mmCIF file of C-alpha atoms and ligand atoms in Angstrom:
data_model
loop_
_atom_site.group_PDB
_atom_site.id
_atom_site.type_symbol
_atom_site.label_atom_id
_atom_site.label_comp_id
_atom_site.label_asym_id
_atom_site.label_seq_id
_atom_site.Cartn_x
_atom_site.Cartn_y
_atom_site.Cartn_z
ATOM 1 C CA UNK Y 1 2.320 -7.420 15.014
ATOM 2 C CA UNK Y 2 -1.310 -8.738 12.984
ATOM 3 C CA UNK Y 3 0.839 -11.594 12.244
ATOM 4 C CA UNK Y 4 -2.478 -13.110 10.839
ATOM 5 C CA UNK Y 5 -4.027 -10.795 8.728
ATOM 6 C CA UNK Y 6 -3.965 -10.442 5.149
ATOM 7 C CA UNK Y 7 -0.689 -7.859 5.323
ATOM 8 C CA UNK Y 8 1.128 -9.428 8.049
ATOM 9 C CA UNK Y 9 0.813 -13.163 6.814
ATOM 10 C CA UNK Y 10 2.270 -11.650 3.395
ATOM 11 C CA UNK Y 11 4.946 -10.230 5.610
ATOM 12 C CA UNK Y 12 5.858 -13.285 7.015
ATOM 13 C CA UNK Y 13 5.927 -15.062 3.131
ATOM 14 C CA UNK Y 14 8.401 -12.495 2.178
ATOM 15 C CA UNK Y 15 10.688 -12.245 5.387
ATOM 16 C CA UNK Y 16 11.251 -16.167 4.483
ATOM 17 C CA UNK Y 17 11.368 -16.189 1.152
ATOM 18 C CA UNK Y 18 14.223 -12.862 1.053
ATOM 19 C CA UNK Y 19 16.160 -14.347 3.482
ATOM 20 C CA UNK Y 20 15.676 -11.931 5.822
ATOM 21 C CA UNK Y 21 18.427 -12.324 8.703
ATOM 22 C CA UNK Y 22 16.181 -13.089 11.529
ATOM 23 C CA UNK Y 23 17.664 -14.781 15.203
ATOM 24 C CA UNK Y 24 13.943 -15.094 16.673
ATOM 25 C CA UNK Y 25 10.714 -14.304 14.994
ATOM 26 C CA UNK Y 26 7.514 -13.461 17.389
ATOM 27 C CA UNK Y 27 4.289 -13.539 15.762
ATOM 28 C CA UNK Y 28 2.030 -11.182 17.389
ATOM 29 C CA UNK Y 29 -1.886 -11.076 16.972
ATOM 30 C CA UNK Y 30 -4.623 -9.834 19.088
ATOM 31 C CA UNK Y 31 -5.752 -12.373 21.913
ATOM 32 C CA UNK Y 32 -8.218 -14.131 19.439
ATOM 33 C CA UNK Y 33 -5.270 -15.993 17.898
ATOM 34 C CA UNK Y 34 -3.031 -16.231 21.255
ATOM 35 C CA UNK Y 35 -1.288 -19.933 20.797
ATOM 36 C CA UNK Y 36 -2.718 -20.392 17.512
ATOM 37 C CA UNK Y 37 0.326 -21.831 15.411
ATOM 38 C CA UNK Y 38 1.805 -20.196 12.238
ATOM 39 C CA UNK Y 39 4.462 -22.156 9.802
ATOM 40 C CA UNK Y 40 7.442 -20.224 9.295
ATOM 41 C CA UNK Y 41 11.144 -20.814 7.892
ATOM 42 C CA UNK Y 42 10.367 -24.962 8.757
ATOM 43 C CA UNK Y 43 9.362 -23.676 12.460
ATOM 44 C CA UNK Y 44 5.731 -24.206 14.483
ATOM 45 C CA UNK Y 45 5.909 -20.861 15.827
ATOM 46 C CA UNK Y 46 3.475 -19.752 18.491
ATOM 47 C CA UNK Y 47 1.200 -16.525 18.202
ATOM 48 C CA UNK Y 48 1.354 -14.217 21.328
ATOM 49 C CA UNK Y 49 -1.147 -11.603 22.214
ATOM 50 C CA UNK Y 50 0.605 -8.083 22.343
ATOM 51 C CA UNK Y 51 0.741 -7.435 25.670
ATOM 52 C CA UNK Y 52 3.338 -5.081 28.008
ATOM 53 C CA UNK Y 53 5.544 -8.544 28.282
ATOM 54 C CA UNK Y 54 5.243 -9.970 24.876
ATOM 55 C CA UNK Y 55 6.917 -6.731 23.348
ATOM 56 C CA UNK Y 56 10.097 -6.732 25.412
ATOM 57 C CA UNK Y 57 13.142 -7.512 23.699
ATOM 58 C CA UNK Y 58 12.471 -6.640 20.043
ATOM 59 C CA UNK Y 59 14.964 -5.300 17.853
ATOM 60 C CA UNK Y 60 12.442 -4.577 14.423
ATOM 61 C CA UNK Y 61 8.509 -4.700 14.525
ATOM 62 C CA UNK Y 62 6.887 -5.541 10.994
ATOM 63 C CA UNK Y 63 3.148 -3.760 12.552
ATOM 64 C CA UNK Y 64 0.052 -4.182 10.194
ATOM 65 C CA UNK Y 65 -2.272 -4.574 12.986
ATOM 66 C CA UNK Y 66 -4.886 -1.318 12.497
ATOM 67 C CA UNK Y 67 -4.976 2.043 13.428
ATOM 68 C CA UNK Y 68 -5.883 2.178 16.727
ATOM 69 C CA UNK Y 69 -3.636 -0.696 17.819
ATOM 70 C CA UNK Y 70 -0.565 1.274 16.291
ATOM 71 C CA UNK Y 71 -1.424 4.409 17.914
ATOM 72 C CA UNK Y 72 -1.567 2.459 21.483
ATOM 73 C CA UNK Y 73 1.353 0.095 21.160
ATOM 74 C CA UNK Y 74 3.552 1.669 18.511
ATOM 75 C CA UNK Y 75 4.940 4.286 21.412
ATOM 76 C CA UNK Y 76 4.994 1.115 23.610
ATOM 77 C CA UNK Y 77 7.260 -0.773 21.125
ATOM 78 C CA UNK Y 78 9.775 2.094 20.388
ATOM 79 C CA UNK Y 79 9.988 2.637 24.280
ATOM 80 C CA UNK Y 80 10.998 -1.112 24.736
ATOM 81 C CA UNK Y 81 13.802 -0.464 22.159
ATOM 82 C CA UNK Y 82 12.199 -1.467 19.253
ATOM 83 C CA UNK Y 83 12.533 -0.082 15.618
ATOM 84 C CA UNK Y 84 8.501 0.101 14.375
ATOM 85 C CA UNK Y 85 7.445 -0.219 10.356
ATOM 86 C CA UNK Y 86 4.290 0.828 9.998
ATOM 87 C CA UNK Y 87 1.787 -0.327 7.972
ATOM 88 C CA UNK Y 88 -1.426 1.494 9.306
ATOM 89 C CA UNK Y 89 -2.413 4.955 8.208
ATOM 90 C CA UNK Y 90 -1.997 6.391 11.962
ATOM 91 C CA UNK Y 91 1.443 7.954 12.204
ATOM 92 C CA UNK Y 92 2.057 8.476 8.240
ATOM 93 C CA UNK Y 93 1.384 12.277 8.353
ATOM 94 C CA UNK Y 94 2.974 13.132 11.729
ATOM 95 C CA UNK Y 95 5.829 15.476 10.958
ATOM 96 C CA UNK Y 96 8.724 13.194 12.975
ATOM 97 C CA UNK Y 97 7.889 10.350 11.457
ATOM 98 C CA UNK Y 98 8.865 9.425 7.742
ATOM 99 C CA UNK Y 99 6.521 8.184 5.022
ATOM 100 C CA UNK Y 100 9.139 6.017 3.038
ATOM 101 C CA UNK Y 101 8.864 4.171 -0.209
ATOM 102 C CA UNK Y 102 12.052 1.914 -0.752
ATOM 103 C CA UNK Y 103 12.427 3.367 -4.123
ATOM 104 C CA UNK Y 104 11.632 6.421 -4.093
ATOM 105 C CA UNK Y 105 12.820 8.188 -0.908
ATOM 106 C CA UNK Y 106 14.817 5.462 1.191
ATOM 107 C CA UNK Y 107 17.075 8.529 1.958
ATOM 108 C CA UNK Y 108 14.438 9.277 4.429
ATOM 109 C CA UNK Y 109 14.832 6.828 6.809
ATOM 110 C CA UNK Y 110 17.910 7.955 8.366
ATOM 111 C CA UNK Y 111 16.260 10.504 10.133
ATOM 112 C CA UNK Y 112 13.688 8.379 11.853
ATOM 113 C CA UNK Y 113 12.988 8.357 15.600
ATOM 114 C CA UNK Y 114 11.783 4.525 15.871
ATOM 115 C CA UNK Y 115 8.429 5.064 13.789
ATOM 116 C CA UNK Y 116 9.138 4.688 9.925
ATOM 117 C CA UNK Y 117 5.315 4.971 8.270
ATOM 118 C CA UNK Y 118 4.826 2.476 5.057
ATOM 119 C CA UNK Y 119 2.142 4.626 2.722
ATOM 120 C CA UNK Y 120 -1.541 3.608 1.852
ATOM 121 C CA UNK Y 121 -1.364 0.784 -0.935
ATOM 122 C CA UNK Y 122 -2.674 3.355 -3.901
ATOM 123 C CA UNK Y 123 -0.104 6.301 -2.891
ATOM 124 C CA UNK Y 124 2.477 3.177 -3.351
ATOM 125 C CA UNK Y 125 1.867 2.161 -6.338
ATOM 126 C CA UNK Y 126 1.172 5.101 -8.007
ATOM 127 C CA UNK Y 127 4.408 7.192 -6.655
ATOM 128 C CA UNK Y 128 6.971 3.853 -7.664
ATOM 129 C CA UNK Y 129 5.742 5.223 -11.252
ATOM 130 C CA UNK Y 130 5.706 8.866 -10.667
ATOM 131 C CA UNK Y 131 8.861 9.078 -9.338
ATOM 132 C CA UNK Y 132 11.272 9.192 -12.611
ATOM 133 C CA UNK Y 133 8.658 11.160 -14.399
ATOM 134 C CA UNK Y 134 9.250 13.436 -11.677
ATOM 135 C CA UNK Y 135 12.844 13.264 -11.741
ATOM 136 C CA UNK Y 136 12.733 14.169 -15.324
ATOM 137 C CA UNK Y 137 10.166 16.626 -15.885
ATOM 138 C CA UNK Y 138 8.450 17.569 -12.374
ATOM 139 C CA UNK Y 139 4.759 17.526 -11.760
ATOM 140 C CA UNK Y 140 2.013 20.159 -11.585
ATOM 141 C CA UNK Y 141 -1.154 18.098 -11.552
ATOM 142 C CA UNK Y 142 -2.449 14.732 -10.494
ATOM 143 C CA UNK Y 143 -6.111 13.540 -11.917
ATOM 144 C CA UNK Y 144 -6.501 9.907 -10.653
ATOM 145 C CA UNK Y 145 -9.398 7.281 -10.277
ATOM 146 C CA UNK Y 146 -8.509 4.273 -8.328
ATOM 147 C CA UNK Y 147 -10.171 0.250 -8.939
ATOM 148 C CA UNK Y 148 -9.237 -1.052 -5.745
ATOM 149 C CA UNK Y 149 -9.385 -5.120 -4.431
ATOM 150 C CA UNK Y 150 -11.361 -5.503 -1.522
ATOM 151 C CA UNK Y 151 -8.228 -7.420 0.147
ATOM 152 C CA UNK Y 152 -7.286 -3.871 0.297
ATOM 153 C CA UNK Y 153 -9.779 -4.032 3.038
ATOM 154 C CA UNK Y 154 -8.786 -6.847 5.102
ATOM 155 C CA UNK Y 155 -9.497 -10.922 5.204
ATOM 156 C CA UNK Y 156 -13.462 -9.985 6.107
ATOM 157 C CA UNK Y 157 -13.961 -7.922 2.987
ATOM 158 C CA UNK Y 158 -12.864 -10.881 0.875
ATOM 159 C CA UNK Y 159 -15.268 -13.659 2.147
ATOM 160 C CA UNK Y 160 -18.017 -10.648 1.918
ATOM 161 C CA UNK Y 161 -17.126 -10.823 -1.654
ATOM 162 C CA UNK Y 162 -16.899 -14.556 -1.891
ATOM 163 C CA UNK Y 163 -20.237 -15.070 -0.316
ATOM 164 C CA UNK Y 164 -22.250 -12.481 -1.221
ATOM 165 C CA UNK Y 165 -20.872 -12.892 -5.311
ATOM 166 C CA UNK Y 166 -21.938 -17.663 -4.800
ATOM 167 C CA UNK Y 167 -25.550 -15.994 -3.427
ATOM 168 C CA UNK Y 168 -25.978 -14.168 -7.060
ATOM 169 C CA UNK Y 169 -24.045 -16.787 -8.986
ATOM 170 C CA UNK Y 170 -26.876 -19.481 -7.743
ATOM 171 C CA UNK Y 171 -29.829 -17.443 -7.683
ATOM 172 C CA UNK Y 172 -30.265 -16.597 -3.702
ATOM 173 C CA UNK Y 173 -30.761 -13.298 -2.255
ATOM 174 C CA UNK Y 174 -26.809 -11.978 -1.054
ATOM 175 C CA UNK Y 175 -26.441 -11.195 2.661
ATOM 176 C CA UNK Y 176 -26.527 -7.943 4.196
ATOM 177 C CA UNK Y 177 -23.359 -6.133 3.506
ATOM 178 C CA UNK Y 178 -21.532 -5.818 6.736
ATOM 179 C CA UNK Y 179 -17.957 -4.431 5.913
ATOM 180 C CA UNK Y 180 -18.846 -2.474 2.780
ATOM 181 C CA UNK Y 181 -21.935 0.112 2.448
ATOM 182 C CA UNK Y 182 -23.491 -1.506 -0.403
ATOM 183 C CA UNK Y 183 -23.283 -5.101 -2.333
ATOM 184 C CA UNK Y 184 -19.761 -5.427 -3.324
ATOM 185 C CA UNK Y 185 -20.289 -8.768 -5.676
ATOM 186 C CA UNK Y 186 -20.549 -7.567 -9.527
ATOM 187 C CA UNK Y 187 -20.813 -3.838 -8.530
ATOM 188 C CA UNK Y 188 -18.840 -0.561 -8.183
ATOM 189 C CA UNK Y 189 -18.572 0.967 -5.277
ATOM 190 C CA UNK Y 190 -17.963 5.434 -5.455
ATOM 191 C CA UNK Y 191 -16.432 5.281 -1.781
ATOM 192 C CA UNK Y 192 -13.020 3.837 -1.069
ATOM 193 C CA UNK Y 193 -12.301 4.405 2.303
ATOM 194 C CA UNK Y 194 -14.907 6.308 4.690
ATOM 195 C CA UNK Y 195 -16.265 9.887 4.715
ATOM 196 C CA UNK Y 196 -15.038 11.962 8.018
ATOM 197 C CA UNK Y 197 -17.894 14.486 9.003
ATOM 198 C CA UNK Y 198 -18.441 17.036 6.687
ATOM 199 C CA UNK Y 199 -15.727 16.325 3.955
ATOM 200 C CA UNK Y 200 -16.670 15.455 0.556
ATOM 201 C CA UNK Y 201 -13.366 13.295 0.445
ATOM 202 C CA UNK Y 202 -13.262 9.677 1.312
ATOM 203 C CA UNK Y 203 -9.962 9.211 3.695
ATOM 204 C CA UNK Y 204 -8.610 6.827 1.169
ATOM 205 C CA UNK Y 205 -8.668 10.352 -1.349
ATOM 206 C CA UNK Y 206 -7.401 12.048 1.354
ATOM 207 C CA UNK Y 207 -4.291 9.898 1.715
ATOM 208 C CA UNK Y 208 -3.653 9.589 -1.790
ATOM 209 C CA UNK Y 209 -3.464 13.665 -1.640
ATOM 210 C CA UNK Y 210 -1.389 14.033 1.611
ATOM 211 C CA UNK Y 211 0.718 11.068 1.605
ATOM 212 C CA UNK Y 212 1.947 11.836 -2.287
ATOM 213 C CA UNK Y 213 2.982 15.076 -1.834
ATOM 214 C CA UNK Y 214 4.501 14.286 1.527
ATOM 215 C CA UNK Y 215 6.740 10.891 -0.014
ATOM 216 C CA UNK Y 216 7.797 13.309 -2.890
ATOM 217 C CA UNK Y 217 8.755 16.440 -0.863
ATOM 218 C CA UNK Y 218 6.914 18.440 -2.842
ATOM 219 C CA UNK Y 219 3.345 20.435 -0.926
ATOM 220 C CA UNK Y 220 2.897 21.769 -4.438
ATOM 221 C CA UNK Y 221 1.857 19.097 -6.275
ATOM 222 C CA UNK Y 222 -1.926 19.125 -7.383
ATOM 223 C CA UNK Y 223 -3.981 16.416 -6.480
ATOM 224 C CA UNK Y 224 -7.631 14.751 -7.698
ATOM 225 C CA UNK Y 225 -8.435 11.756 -6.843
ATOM 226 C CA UNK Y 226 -11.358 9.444 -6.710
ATOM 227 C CA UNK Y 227 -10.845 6.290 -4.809
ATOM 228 C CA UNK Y 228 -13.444 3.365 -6.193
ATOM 229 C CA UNK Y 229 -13.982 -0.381 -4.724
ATOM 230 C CA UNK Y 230 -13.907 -2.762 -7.465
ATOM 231 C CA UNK Y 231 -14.813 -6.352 -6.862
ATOM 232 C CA UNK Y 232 -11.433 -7.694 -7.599
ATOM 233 C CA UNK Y 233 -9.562 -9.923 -4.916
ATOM 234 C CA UNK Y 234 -6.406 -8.840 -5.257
ATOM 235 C CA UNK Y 235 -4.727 -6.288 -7.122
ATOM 236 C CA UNK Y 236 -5.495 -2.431 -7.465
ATOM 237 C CA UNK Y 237 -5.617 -0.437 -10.478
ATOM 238 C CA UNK Y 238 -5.267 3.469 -11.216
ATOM 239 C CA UNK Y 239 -6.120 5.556 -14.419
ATOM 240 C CA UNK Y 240 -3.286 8.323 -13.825
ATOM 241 C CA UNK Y 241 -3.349 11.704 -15.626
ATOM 242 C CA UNK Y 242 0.236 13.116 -14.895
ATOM 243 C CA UNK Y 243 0.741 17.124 -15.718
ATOM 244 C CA UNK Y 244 4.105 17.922 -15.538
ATOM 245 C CA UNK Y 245 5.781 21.065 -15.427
ATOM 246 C CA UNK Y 246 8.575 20.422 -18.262
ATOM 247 C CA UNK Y 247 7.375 18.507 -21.873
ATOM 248 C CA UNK Y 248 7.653 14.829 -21.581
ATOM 249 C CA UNK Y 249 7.330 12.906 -24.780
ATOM 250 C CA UNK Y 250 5.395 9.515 -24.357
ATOM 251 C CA UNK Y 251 8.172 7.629 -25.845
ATOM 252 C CA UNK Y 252 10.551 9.175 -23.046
ATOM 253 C CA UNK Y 253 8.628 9.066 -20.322
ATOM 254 C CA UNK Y 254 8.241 4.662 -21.506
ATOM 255 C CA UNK Y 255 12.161 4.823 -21.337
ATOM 256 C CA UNK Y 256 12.189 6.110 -17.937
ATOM 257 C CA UNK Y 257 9.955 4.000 -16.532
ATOM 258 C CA UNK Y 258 11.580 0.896 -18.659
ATOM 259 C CA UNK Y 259 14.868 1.873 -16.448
ATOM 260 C CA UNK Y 260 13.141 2.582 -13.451
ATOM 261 C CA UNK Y 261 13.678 0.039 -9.883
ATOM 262 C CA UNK Y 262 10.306 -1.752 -9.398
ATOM 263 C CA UNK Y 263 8.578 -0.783 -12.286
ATOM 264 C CA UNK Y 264 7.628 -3.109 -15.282
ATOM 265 C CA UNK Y 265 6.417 -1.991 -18.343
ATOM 266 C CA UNK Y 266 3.515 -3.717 -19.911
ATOM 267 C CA UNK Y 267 2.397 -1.361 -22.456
ATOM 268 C CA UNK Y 268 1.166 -3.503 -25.943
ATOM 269 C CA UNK Y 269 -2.250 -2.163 -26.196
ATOM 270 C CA UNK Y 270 -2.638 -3.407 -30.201
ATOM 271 C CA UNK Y 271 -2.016 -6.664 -29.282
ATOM 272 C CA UNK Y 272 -3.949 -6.559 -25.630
ATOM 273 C CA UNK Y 273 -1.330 -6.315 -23.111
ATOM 274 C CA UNK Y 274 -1.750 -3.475 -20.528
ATOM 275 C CA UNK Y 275 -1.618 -4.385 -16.905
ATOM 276 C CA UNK Y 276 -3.945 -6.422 -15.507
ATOM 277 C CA UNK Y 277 -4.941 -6.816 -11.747
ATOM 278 C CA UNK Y 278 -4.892 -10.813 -11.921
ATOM 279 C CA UNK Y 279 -1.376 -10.696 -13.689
ATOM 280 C CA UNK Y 280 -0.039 -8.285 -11.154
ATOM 281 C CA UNK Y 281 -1.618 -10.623 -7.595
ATOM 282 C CA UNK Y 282 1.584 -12.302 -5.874
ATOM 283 C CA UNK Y 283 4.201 -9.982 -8.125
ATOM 284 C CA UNK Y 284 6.465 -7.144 -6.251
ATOM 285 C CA UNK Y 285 6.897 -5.140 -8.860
ATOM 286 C CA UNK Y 286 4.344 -2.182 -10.343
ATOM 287 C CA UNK Y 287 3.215 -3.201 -13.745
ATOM 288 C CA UNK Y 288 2.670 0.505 -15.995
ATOM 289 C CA UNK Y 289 0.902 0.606 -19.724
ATOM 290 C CA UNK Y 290 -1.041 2.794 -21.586
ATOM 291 C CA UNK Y 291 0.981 5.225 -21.794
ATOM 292 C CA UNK Y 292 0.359 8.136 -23.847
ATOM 293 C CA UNK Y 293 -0.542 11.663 -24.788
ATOM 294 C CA UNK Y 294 -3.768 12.961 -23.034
ATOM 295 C CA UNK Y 295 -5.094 14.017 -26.176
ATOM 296 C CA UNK Y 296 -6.366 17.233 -24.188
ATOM 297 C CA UNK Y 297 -3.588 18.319 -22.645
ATOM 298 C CA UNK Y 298 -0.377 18.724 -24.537
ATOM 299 C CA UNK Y 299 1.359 19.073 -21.083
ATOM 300 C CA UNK Y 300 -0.304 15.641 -19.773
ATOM 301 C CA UNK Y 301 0.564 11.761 -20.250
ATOM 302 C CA UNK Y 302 -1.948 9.279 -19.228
ATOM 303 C CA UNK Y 303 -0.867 6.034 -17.600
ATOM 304 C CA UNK Y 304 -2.807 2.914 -16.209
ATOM 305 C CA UNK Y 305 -0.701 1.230 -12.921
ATOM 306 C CA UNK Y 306 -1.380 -2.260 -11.248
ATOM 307 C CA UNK Y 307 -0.028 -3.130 -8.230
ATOM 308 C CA UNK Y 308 -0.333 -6.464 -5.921
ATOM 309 C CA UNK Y 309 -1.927 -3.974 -2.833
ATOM 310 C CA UNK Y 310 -0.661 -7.018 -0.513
ATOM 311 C CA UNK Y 311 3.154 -6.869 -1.869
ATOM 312 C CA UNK Y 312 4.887 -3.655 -3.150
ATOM 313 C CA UNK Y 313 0.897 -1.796 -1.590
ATOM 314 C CA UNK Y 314 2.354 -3.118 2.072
ATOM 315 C CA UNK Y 315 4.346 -6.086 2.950
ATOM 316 C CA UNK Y 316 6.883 -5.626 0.398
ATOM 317 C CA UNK Y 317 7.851 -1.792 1.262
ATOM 318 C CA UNK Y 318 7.583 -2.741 5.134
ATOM 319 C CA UNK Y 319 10.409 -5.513 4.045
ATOM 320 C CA UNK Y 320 11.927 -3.832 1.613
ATOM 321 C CA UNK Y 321 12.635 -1.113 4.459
ATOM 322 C CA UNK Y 322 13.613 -3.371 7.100
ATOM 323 C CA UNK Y 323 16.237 -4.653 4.874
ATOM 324 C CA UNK Y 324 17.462 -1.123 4.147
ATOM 325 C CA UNK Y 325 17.222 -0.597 7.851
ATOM 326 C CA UNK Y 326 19.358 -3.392 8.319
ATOM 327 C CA UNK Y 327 21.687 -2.675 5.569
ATOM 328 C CA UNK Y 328 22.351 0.819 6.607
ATOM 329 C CA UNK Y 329 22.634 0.353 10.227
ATOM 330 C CA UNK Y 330 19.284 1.914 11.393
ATOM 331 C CA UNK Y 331 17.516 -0.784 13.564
ATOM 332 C CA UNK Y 332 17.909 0.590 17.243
ATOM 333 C CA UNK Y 333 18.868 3.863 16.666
ATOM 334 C CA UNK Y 334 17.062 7.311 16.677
ATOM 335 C CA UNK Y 335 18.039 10.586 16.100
HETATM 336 N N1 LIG W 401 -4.768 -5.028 3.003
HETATM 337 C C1 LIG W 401 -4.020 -4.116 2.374
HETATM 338 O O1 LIG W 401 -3.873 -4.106 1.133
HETATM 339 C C2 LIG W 401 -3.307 -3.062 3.155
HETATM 340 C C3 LIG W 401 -2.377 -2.274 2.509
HETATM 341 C C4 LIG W 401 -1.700 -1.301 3.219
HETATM 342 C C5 LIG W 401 -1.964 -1.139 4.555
HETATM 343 N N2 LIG W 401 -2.893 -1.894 5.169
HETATM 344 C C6 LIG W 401 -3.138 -1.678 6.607
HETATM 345 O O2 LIG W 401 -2.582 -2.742 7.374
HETATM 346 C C7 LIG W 401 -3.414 -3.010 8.497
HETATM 347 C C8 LIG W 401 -3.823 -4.467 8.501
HETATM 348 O O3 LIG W 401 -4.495 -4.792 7.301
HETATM 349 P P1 LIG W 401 -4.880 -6.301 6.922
HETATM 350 O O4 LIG W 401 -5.459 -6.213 5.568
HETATM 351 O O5 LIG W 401 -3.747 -7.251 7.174
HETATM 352 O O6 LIG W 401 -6.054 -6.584 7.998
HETATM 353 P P2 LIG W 401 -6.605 -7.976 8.548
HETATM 354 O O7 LIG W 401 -6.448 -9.055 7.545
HETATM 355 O O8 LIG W 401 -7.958 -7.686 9.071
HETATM 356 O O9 LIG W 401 -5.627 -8.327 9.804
HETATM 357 C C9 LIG W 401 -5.594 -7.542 10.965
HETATM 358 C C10 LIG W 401 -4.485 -8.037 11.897
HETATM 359 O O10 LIG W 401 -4.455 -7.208 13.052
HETATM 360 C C11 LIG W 401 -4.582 -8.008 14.225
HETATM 361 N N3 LIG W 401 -5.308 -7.296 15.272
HETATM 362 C C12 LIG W 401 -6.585 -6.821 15.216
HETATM 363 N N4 LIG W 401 -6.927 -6.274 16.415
HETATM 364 C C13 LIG W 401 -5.859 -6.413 17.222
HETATM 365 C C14 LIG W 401 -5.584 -6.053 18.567
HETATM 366 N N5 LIG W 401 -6.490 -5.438 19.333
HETATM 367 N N6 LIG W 401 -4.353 -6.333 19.083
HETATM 368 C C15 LIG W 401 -3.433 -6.942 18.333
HETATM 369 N N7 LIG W 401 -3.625 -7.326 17.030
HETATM 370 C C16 LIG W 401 -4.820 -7.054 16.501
HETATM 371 C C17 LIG W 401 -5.358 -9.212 13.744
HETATM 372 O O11 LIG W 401 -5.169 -10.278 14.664
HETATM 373 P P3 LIG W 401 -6.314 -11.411 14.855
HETATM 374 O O12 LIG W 401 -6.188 -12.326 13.655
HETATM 375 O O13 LIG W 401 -5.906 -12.058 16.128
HETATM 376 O O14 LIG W 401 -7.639 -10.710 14.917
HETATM 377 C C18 LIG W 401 -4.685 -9.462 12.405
HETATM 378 O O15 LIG W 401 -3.435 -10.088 12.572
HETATM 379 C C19 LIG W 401 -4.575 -2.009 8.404
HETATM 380 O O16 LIG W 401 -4.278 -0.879 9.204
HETATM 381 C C20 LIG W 401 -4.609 -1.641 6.947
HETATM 382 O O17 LIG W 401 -5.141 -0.353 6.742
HETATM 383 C C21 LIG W 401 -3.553 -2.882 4.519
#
């Protein structure tokens, strides 16, 4: 479900190109695409509207089709049998309803009840590289500032980009903005994400706070964050300033995250390699450098993490966990 958007056309690369065991795949958009036809696995495949029919007899549901649509058909789909990953924010905090990064706490998913919630694209990222720090040493404090891609946003905030960065590039006035606040083209936006009435936290913070603590089982943790729009396409990057509770040396904290499932290291800085948002675009793995001692804070490392917010930020979780859902026997059944 939001077969064609950004997330769910990603989806649809990766279910192909993991060989994901699929009898019949159903590609379902809102009615703006209904019949519209979408390549997949050497097939024409038709897209349906969701509708009460068009969700019968579905075993897994891939769903990056926005918040409100989740909250209205996700019940829908589990009560027509179906097994529901998540990619919208709606049902991430709701206490029956894990938050589940495939390597971090896949261990969660057994207890699901037909809803399993894939995180926000920056708590991703950021917790795939947290978690053997954790492991090893435990964490008291989080200060972070996101760079996020304005795909982040969704197929309209990338032709906003596009157009409004060819007005400036040949000397014309850019359009209005209409999905961002301000210009987006060769500026920096202070708001990720929208302001709720009277909180000083853009939702986007808000997630990175709740939904970190929440995938790492831990209400303790401490958590800063300031969530910035970059105007990158794909690709978001986060300035991390990890406290943890036991000493961590630099040099082991590189090790762990050398060892670590999904992580790469790219940590050079002397001869220019760090992570870089246009290196990381169409990759599944987290890409971590610059990692040292905040020169503050004898207890604190700093670290710089890229992530592809399209792959390991959404589509490749939600497939990661269908293939662990498959694996371990979980599609269909609810506790
Ligand atoms: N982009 C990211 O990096 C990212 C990361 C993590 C999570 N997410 C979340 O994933 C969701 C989708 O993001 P996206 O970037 O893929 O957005 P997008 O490119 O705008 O695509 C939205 C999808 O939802 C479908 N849709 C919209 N209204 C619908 C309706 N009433 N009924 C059925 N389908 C409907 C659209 O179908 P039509 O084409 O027919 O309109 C399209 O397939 C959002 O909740 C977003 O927060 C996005």
């Amino acid at each position: 479900m939001g077969a064609t958007g950004l997330v769910g056309t990603t989806i649809l690369e990766l279910l192909a190109a993991r060989d994901f065991p699929v009898a019949e795949l159903r590609p379902l958009a809102s009615e703006r695409s209904a019949g519209k036809r979408i390549e997949w696995g050497g097939e024409a495949l038709s897209v349906e509207a969701v509708s009460d029919e068009a969700i019968q007899g579905l075993d897994l549901v891939l769903s990056s089709a926005g918040g409100s649509v989740s909250a209205e058909w996700t019940p829908k789909l589990v009560e027509a049998g179906a097994t529901v990953v998540d990619n919208t924010s709606y049902w991430r905090m709701h206490d029956d309803v894990p938050l589940v990064v495939s390597e971090v706490n896949p261990g969660a998913l057994a207890g699901h009840k037909g809803i399993i919630a894939n995180p926000n694209c920056s708590t991703m990222q950021m917790v795939v590289a947290l978690k053997p720090l954790y492991d090893a040493a435990g964490i008291e404090r989080l200060v972070l500032s996101t760079y996020q891609a304005v795909s982040g946003t969704g197929k309209a905030a990338i032709d906003e980009l596009r157009t409004q960065a060819h007005a400036v590039l040949h000397g014309d006035e850019p359009p209005e903005p209409q999905v961002y606040p301000h210009q987006i083209a060769f500026n920096v936006l202070a708001q990720a994400g929208n302001f709720a009435d009277g909180d000083d936290h853009t939702d986007e913070e808000r997630k990175l706070i709740n939904e970190t603590r929440k995938i790492l089982g831990d209400p303790e943790i401490k958590v800063s964050a300031t969530c910035i729009r970059v105007p990158v396409v794909t690709g978001h990057s986060e300035a991390v300033n990890v406290e943890t509770r036991e000493p961590l040396e630099p040099k082991r904290a590189r090790e762990l995250l050398e060892a670590a499932p999904g992580v790469t290291v790219v940590d050079d800085p002397a001869a220019g390699r760090y992570p870089m948002a246009v290196e990381a675009a169409g990759q599944d793995d987290v890409f971590v450098g610059r990692i040292r001692r905040d020169a503050g804070n004898e207890r604190a490392l700093d670290l710089w993490v890229v992530a592809d917010n399209l792959r390991k930020g959404a589509a490749t979780n939600a497939v990661q966990l269908a293939e662990l859902l498959v694996e371990r026997g979980l599609v269909g059944t609810r506790v």
